[in-house]
Tab-separated table of C-alpha atoms and ligand atoms in Angstrom:
chain	number	residue	atom	x	y	z
A	1	MET	CA	0.055	0.013	0.239
A	2	THR	CA	1.352	3.923	-0.642
A	3	LEU	CA	2.251	5.496	1.693
A	4	LYS	CA	0.297	9.361	2.109
A	5	LEU	CA	1.575	11.799	3.617
A	6	THR	CA	-0.134	15.346	5.295
A	7	ALA	CA	1.928	18.104	6.711
A	8	GLU	CA	0.453	20.361	9.509
A	9	VAL	CA	2.277	23.885	10.663
A	10	VAL	CA	2.002	23.859	14.017
A	11	THR	CA	2.786	27.131	15.995
A	12	LEU	CA	4.502	26.555	19.521
A	13	THR	CA	4.265	29.501	21.892
A	14	THR	CA	7.436	29.476	24.679
A	15	ARG	CA	6.247	30.550	28.232
A	16	HIS	CA	9.355	33.334	27.967
A	17	PRO	CA	11.109	34.572	24.465
A	18	PHE	CA	13.210	32.337	24.323
A	19	ILE	CA	16.582	34.405	23.425
A	20	ILE	CA	20.039	33.131	22.487
A	21	ALA	CA	23.304	35.128	21.643
A	22	ARG	CA	21.810	35.840	18.110
A	23	GLY	CA	17.791	36.288	18.965
A	24	GLY	CA	15.112	34.795	19.654
A	25	GLN	CA	11.343	35.228	19.664
A	26	SER	CA	7.806	33.372	21.388
A	27	ASP	CA	6.442	31.525	18.414
A	28	TYR	CA	8.194	29.047	17.054
A	29	ARG	CA	6.420	27.035	13.625
A	30	VAL	CA	7.415	23.667	13.494
A	31	VAL	CA	5.542	21.184	10.708
A	32	CYS	CA	4.067	18.076	12.475
A	33	VAL	CA	3.929	15.376	9.747
A	34	ARG	CA	2.041	11.835	9.446
A	35	LEU	CA	2.403	9.076	7.171
A	36	THR	CA	-0.549	6.712	6.976
A	37	ASP	CA	-0.062	3.362	5.468
A	38	GLY	CA	-3.771	2.451	4.651
A	39	GLY	CA	-3.998	-0.223	6.980
A	40	GLY	CA	-4.924	1.855	9.851
A	41	LEU	CA	-1.504	2.831	10.788
A	42	GLU	CA	-0.083	6.180	11.147
A	43	GLY	CA	3.813	7.265	11.407
A	44	LEU	CA	3.988	10.646	13.234
A	45	GLY	CA	7.376	12.665	12.726
A	46	GLU	CA	8.229	16.398	13.332
A	47	ALA	CA	10.183	18.985	11.319
A	48	SER	CA	11.358	21.965	13.726
A	49	PRO	CA	13.046	24.714	11.323
A	50	SER	CA	15.409	27.058	12.462
A	51	SER	CA	16.477	29.905	10.044
A	52	TYR	CA	20.016	29.430	11.387
A	53	TYR	CA	20.064	26.677	8.965
A	54	GLY	CA	18.208	28.436	6.059
A	55	GLU	CA	14.853	26.404	7.075
A	56	THR	CA	11.427	27.786	7.673
A	57	ALA	CA	7.934	26.231	8.087
A	58	GLU	CA	7.634	27.052	4.556
A	59	THR	CA	10.449	25.886	3.214
A	60	VAL	CA	9.925	22.171	5.252
A	61	LEU	CA	5.738	22.201	3.197
A	62	GLU	CA	8.006	22.866	0.014
A	63	LYS	CA	11.154	20.285	0.446
A	64	LEU	CA	8.003	17.502	1.841
A	65	LYS	CA	6.524	18.343	-1.398
A	66	ILE	CA	9.549	17.539	-3.318
A	67	LEU	CA	10.360	14.225	-1.195
A	68	GLU	CA	6.785	12.886	-1.211
A	69	PRO	CA	7.205	10.838	-4.432
A	70	TYR	CA	10.572	9.286	-3.301
A	71	LEU	CA	8.308	7.851	0.024
A	72	PRO	CA	9.208	4.118	0.124
A	73	LYS	CA	6.345	1.407	-1.253
A	74	ASP	CA	7.455	-0.471	2.103
A	75	PRO	CA	8.601	1.696	5.245
A	76	PHE	CA	10.746	-1.152	6.675
A	77	ASP	CA	13.090	0.425	3.825
A	78	LEU	CA	14.585	2.881	6.002
A	79	ASP	CA	18.376	3.100	5.081
A	80	ALA	CA	17.520	3.348	1.265
A	81	ALA	CA	14.857	5.922	1.681
A	82	GLU	CA	17.033	7.829	4.153
A	83	VAL	CA	19.694	7.735	1.417
A	84	LYS	CA	17.322	9.227	-1.053
A	85	PHE	CA	15.762	11.905	0.580
A	86	ALA	CA	19.439	12.955	1.346
A	87	GLN	CA	19.873	12.714	-2.459
A	88	VAL	CA	17.385	14.491	-3.726
A	89	VAL	CA	16.796	17.298	-0.864
A	90	PRO	CA	20.487	17.791	0.778
A	91	LYS	CA	19.967	20.277	3.150
A	92	ASN	CA	16.961	20.825	4.944
A	93	GLY	CA	17.304	18.554	7.826
A	94	ALA	CA	14.641	19.227	9.684
A	95	ALA	CA	12.450	18.336	6.666
A	96	ARG	CA	14.160	15.209	6.113
A	97	ALA	CA	13.951	14.850	9.802
A	98	ALA	CA	10.417	14.610	9.801
A	99	LEU	CA	9.889	11.497	7.464
A	100	SER	CA	12.864	9.682	8.994
A	101	GLY	CA	10.662	9.861	12.649
A	102	ALA	CA	7.053	8.706	10.585
A	103	LEU	CA	8.998	5.967	9.055
A	104	HIS	CA	10.281	4.911	12.373
A	105	ASP	CA	7.415	5.347	14.369
A	106	LEU	CA	5.189	4.101	11.727
A	107	VAL	CA	7.723	0.291	11.584
A	108	GLY	CA	7.914	0.163	15.430
A	109	LYS	CA	3.792	0.482	15.285
A	110	ARG	CA	3.803	-2.806	12.449
A	111	LEU	CA	5.889	-4.764	14.687
A	112	GLY	CA	3.726	-3.621	17.736
A	113	VAL	CA	7.561	-2.432	19.524
A	114	PRO	CA	8.797	0.665	20.887
A	115	LEU	CA	11.565	2.486	19.090
A	116	TYR	CA	14.363	1.809	21.820
A	117	LYS	CA	13.923	-1.995	22.030
A	118	LEU	CA	14.156	-1.763	18.119
A	119	TRP	CA	17.571	-0.707	18.555
A	120	GLY	CA	17.869	-3.018	21.501
A	121	LEU	CA	18.446	-0.138	24.087
A	122	ASP	CA	18.315	-0.248	27.605
A	123	PRO	CA	15.470	2.803	28.319
A	124	LYS	CA	16.791	2.974	32.122
A	125	LYS	CA	20.530	3.870	30.792
A	126	ALA	CA	18.612	7.589	29.305
A	127	PRO	CA	20.276	10.674	31.193
A	128	VAL	CA	18.750	13.226	32.905
A	129	SER	CA	17.662	16.332	30.637
A	130	SER	CA	19.123	19.436	31.172
A	131	PHE	CA	16.540	22.650	31.049
A	132	THR	CA	17.423	26.271	29.073
A	133	ILE	CA	17.156	29.508	30.597
A	134	GLY	CA	17.678	31.960	28.108
A	135	ILE	CA	18.571	35.007	27.983
A	136	ASP	CA	16.855	37.426	29.918
A	137	THR	CA	16.916	40.313	32.371
A	138	PRO	CA	18.718	39.365	36.288
A	139	GLU	CA	14.441	39.306	37.417
A	140	LYS	CA	13.319	37.748	35.173
A	141	THR	CA	15.966	34.802	35.295
A	142	ARG	CA	15.577	34.554	38.936
A	143	ALA	CA	12.063	33.622	37.820
A	144	LYS	CA	12.802	31.205	34.896
A	145	VAL	CA	15.163	29.246	37.676
A	146	LYS	CA	12.854	28.814	40.054
A	147	GLU	CA	9.970	27.766	37.495
A	148	ALA	CA	12.662	25.551	36.900
A	149	ALA	CA	12.758	24.048	40.244
A	150	GLY	CA	11.629	20.329	38.667
A	151	TYR	CA	14.382	20.001	36.284
A	152	SER	CA	18.058	18.704	37.745
A	153	ILE	CA	20.416	20.344	35.756
A	154	LEU	CA	20.263	23.847	33.834
A	155	LYS	CA	21.447	24.843	30.605
A	156	ILE	CA	22.422	28.849	30.642
A	157	LYS	CA	22.398	30.452	27.273
A	158	LEU	CA	25.304	33.224	27.196
A	159	GLY	CA	27.187	35.117	24.612
A	160	THR	CA	26.326	38.491	25.995
A	161	ASP	CA	28.106	41.558	27.670
A	162	ARG	CA	26.753	40.502	30.956
A	163	ASP	CA	27.610	36.717	30.876
A	164	GLU	CA	28.985	37.156	34.433
A	165	GLU	CA	26.004	38.714	35.729
A	166	ILE	CA	24.003	36.484	34.597
A	167	LEU	CA	25.786	33.340	35.731
A	168	LYS	CA	26.073	34.897	39.551
A	169	THR	CA	22.381	35.735	38.930
A	170	ILE	CA	21.752	32.005	38.466
A	171	ARG	CA	24.329	30.918	41.163
A	172	ASP	CA	22.818	32.942	44.050
A	173	VAL	CA	19.667	30.910	43.776
A	174	THR	CA	20.469	27.574	42.938
A	175	ASP	CA	23.418	24.650	43.200
A	176	LYS	CA	22.264	22.786	40.730
A	177	PRO	CA	24.845	21.529	38.283
A	178	LEU	CA	25.239	23.961	35.190
A	179	ARG	CA	25.867	23.823	31.697
A	180	VAL	CA	26.770	26.583	29.205
A	181	ASP	CA	26.243	27.590	25.714
A	182	ALA	CA	27.459	30.510	24.334
A	183	ASN	CA	25.975	29.590	20.810
A	184	ALA	CA	28.893	31.208	19.475
A	185	GLY	CA	28.503	34.524	20.837
A	186	TRP	CA	32.478	34.490	22.099
A	187	SER	CA	35.806	35.488	20.300
A	188	LYS	CA	38.993	33.124	21.325
A	189	GLU	CA	39.728	36.158	23.976
A	190	ARG	CA	36.406	36.500	25.405
A	191	ALA	CA	35.953	32.816	25.536
A	192	LEU	CA	39.547	32.607	27.414
A	193	GLU	CA	38.544	35.072	29.947
A	194	MET	CA	35.176	33.301	30.744
A	195	LEU	CA	36.156	29.655	30.946
A	196	PRO	CA	37.872	30.232	34.318
A	197	ILE	CA	34.647	32.337	35.741
A	198	LEU	CA	32.648	29.494	34.069
A	199	LYS	CA	34.950	26.818	36.273
A	200	GLU	CA	34.596	28.775	39.591
A	201	TYR	CA	30.385	28.990	38.960
A	202	GLY	CA	30.613	25.331	38.792
A	203	VAL	CA	30.014	24.755	35.377
A	204	GLU	CA	30.182	21.476	33.755
A	205	PHE	CA	31.182	22.148	29.899
A	206	VAL	CA	30.773	24.709	27.619
A	207	GLU	CA	28.925	24.397	24.118
A	208	GLN	CA	30.216	26.358	20.879
A	209	PRO	CA	32.224	29.025	22.840
A	210	LEU	CA	33.147	30.277	19.342
A	211	PRO	CA	31.933	30.844	15.315
A	212	PRO	CA	31.121	27.455	13.692
A	213	GLU	CA	34.267	27.584	11.265
A	214	ASP	CA	36.990	28.875	13.833
A	215	LEU	CA	37.778	25.093	14.622
A	216	GLU	CA	41.210	26.195	15.637
A	217	GLY	CA	40.289	29.082	17.683
A	218	ILE	CA	37.943	26.134	19.483
A	219	ALA	CA	40.915	23.778	19.902
A	220	ALA	CA	42.940	26.630	21.432
A	221	VAL	CA	39.606	27.006	24.161
A	222	ARG	CA	39.731	23.135	24.582
A	223	LYS	CA	43.147	23.091	24.711
A	224	ALA	CA	43.530	25.482	27.767
A	225	GLY	CA	42.298	22.534	29.321
A	226	ILE	CA	39.826	24.459	31.669
A	227	LEU	CA	36.369	23.184	30.762
A	228	PRO	CA	35.392	20.074	28.611
A	229	VAL	CA	34.557	22.047	24.963
A	230	VAL	CA	31.382	20.776	23.157
A	231	VAL	CA	30.492	21.857	19.250
A	232	ASP	CA	26.751	22.042	18.316
A	233	GLU	CA	26.787	24.566	15.335
A	234	SER	CA	30.107	23.294	13.797
A	235	CYS	CA	28.573	20.172	13.646
A	236	ILE	CA	25.682	18.765	11.820
A	237	VAL	CA	26.479	15.329	10.272
A	238	ALA	CA	28.692	12.512	11.194
A	239	THR	CA	31.495	13.384	7.870
A	240	ASP	CA	31.710	16.406	10.260
A	241	ILE	CA	33.157	14.441	13.337
A	242	PRO	CA	37.116	13.636	12.364
A	243	ARG	CA	37.459	17.421	11.364
A	244	VAL	CA	35.759	18.555	14.942
A	245	ALA	CA	37.681	16.209	17.156
A	246	GLN	CA	40.618	18.168	16.776
A	247	ALA	CA	39.273	20.666	17.960
A	248	ALA	CA	36.135	19.899	20.543
A	249	ASP	CA	35.958	17.341	23.043
A	250	GLY	CA	32.320	16.212	22.175
A	251	ILE	CA	29.284	17.217	20.095
A	252	ASN	CA	25.600	17.793	20.103
A	253	ILE	CA	23.506	15.801	18.125
A	254	LYS	CA	20.153	17.548	16.837
A	255	LEU	CA	17.951	15.691	14.398
A	256	ALA	CA	16.742	19.047	12.880
A	257	LYS	CA	20.411	18.950	11.160
A	258	CYS	CA	21.661	15.972	10.694
A	259	GLY	CA	17.887	14.951	9.347
A	260	SER	CA	17.799	11.328	10.340
A	261	LEU	CA	17.485	8.723	13.146
A	262	ARG	CA	19.713	6.603	11.106
A	263	GLU	CA	22.330	9.489	10.807
A	264	ALA	CA	21.668	10.259	14.414
A	265	LEU	CA	23.127	7.101	15.283
A	266	ARG	CA	25.752	7.064	12.850
A	267	MET	CA	27.006	9.998	14.705
A	268	ILE	CA	27.212	8.502	17.678
A	269	ALA	CA	29.095	5.872	16.471
A	270	THR	CA	31.590	8.113	14.548
A	271	ALA	CA	31.594	10.005	17.800
A	272	ARG	CA	32.895	7.402	19.841
A	273	ALA	CA	35.352	5.885	17.689
A	274	HIS	CA	36.977	9.736	18.027
A	275	LYS	CA	36.581	9.143	21.828
A	276	MET	CA	34.104	12.197	22.014
A	277	LEU	CA	31.304	12.766	24.391
A	278	VAL	CA	28.435	12.797	23.102
A	279	MET	CA	25.065	14.901	23.422
A	280	VAL	CA	21.683	14.796	22.052
A	281	GLY	CA	19.877	18.914	21.364
A	282	CYS	CA	16.815	20.158	19.883
A	283	MET	CA	14.892	23.427	18.991
A	284	VAL	CA	11.788	24.489	20.234
A	285	GLU	CA	9.806	21.762	18.903
A	286	THR	CA	6.532	19.052	19.871
A	287	SER	CA	6.845	16.145	21.916
A	288	ILE	CA	7.075	14.093	18.987
A	289	GLY	CA	10.494	15.454	17.965
A	290	ILE	CA	11.414	15.209	21.108
A	291	THR	CA	10.747	11.618	21.598
A	292	ALA	CA	12.259	10.822	17.910
A	293	ALA	CA	15.748	12.262	19.854
A	294	ALA	CA	14.635	10.664	23.628
A	295	HIS	CA	15.220	6.718	22.035
A	296	PHE	CA	18.896	7.011	21.316
A	297	THR	CA	19.152	8.865	24.581
A	298	PRO	CA	20.695	5.665	26.317
A	299	LEU	CA	23.368	6.019	24.007
A	300	VAL	CA	24.652	9.514	25.267
A	301	ASP	CA	26.447	11.186	27.753
A	302	ALA	CA	24.123	14.143	27.806
A	303	ALA	CA	20.997	15.330	27.016
A	304	ASP	CA	18.900	18.575	26.177
A	305	LEU	CA	15.785	17.589	25.437
A	306	ASP	CA	13.437	20.381	26.951
A	307	GLY	CA	12.558	22.042	23.420
A	308	ALA	CA	8.523	20.732	24.034
A	309	ALA	CA	8.843	21.886	28.207
A	310	LEU	CA	10.001	25.519	27.312
A	311	THR	CA	6.218	25.532	25.437
A	312	VAL	CA	2.674	26.157	26.547
A	313	ASN	CA	0.935	24.421	24.356
A	314	ASP	CA	2.653	21.346	23.359
A	315	PRO	CA	-0.576	19.030	21.077
A	316	TYR	CA	1.404	15.769	21.966
A	317	CYS	CA	2.430	13.348	25.247
A	318	GLY	CA	5.842	11.795	24.853
A	319	ALA	CA	9.105	11.458	26.552
A	320	GLU	CA	8.867	12.970	30.150
A	321	ILE	CA	12.103	15.038	30.994
A	322	SER	CA	11.002	16.687	34.398
A	323	GLY	CA	12.156	14.986	37.529
A	324	ALA	CA	14.864	12.653	36.980
A	325	ALA	CA	16.093	10.611	33.689
A	326	ILE	CA	14.142	11.160	30.802
A	327	LYS	CA	11.387	8.723	30.850
A	328	ILE	CA	10.895	7.244	27.248
A	329	PRO	CA	7.347	6.027	26.313
A	330	ASP	CA	6.754	2.351	26.093
A	331	GLY	CA	4.393	2.431	23.039
A	332	PRO	CA	4.985	0.992	19.847
A	333	GLY	CA	7.014	3.079	17.849
A	334	LEU	CA	7.726	7.015	19.071
A	335	GLY	CA	4.774	6.079	21.483
A	336	VAL	CA	3.979	9.511	21.244
A	337	THR	CA	-0.181	10.503	21.599
A	338	ARG	CA	-2.160	13.901	21.362
A	339	ARG	CA	-2.698	15.550	24.424
B	401	LIG	MG1	23.451	24.549	21.547
């Protein structure tokens, strides 16, 4: 039976304007896709486009139209389907990730098993997810830290001219483990100046201190040996890893960047071959996208899967990230349901 594709734009609203070093907003338009197989089953997937990587809800809809004729006849043809998608639409990782998620969901539902089980993973090995505190005034920052009481690790967005004040504000109200993401907002000099301060505030590691192409600068920051350095914007797919391995201690995998669940697994294997730390992150997205990523978290060291938790109108239920370790749903496929 031929797979039928439908796509719906969903506007997610974050509880607070979600601001990082290069800006931000409160409304995020994502695309939820549904693949029906005519036999009563449907696979759900999500594209969470980022303009930084050249995608919007509109480009996702456009690319899905282009990809639709290449949907496999048999959803179990995952590898061939994903190779084809990447040939036809080489960029646009978010658009491809939606189809990858939906096909994996459908395969799991056909077999009646959750995706993590298909992969042979132990859901109890899932790590705790961090919860992100976006850039804000000291007063709002304090309020956000209080609201995040249910989360045991905080990820702090920095890359401003008042980073030390932000850190101090947060440390004054919590002693939780902190991670920092500068989103390419620092120069090498600024990063070298900030690292000892981060260390003093008990930060565990720093993500993307410098612009993505400045691997030499990132390598110098890492060489200072003060904190582990993880790259996010510098690392999109597995073939980037041998290059970034010279400069950083770890990578941050996102489905919206790498475009497929199978590519995410390849990235994990490649990073491990380079003895790197592996982290999984997300965009602002619904529980469809978050849950797709949650299924491979038993393989990673650190997770930042708060994209749905940051919103007030997630239409789906899936992986739970508050409290302790990420709870991956047990239902077949992704195990995501409508709220
Ligand atoms: Mg990041």
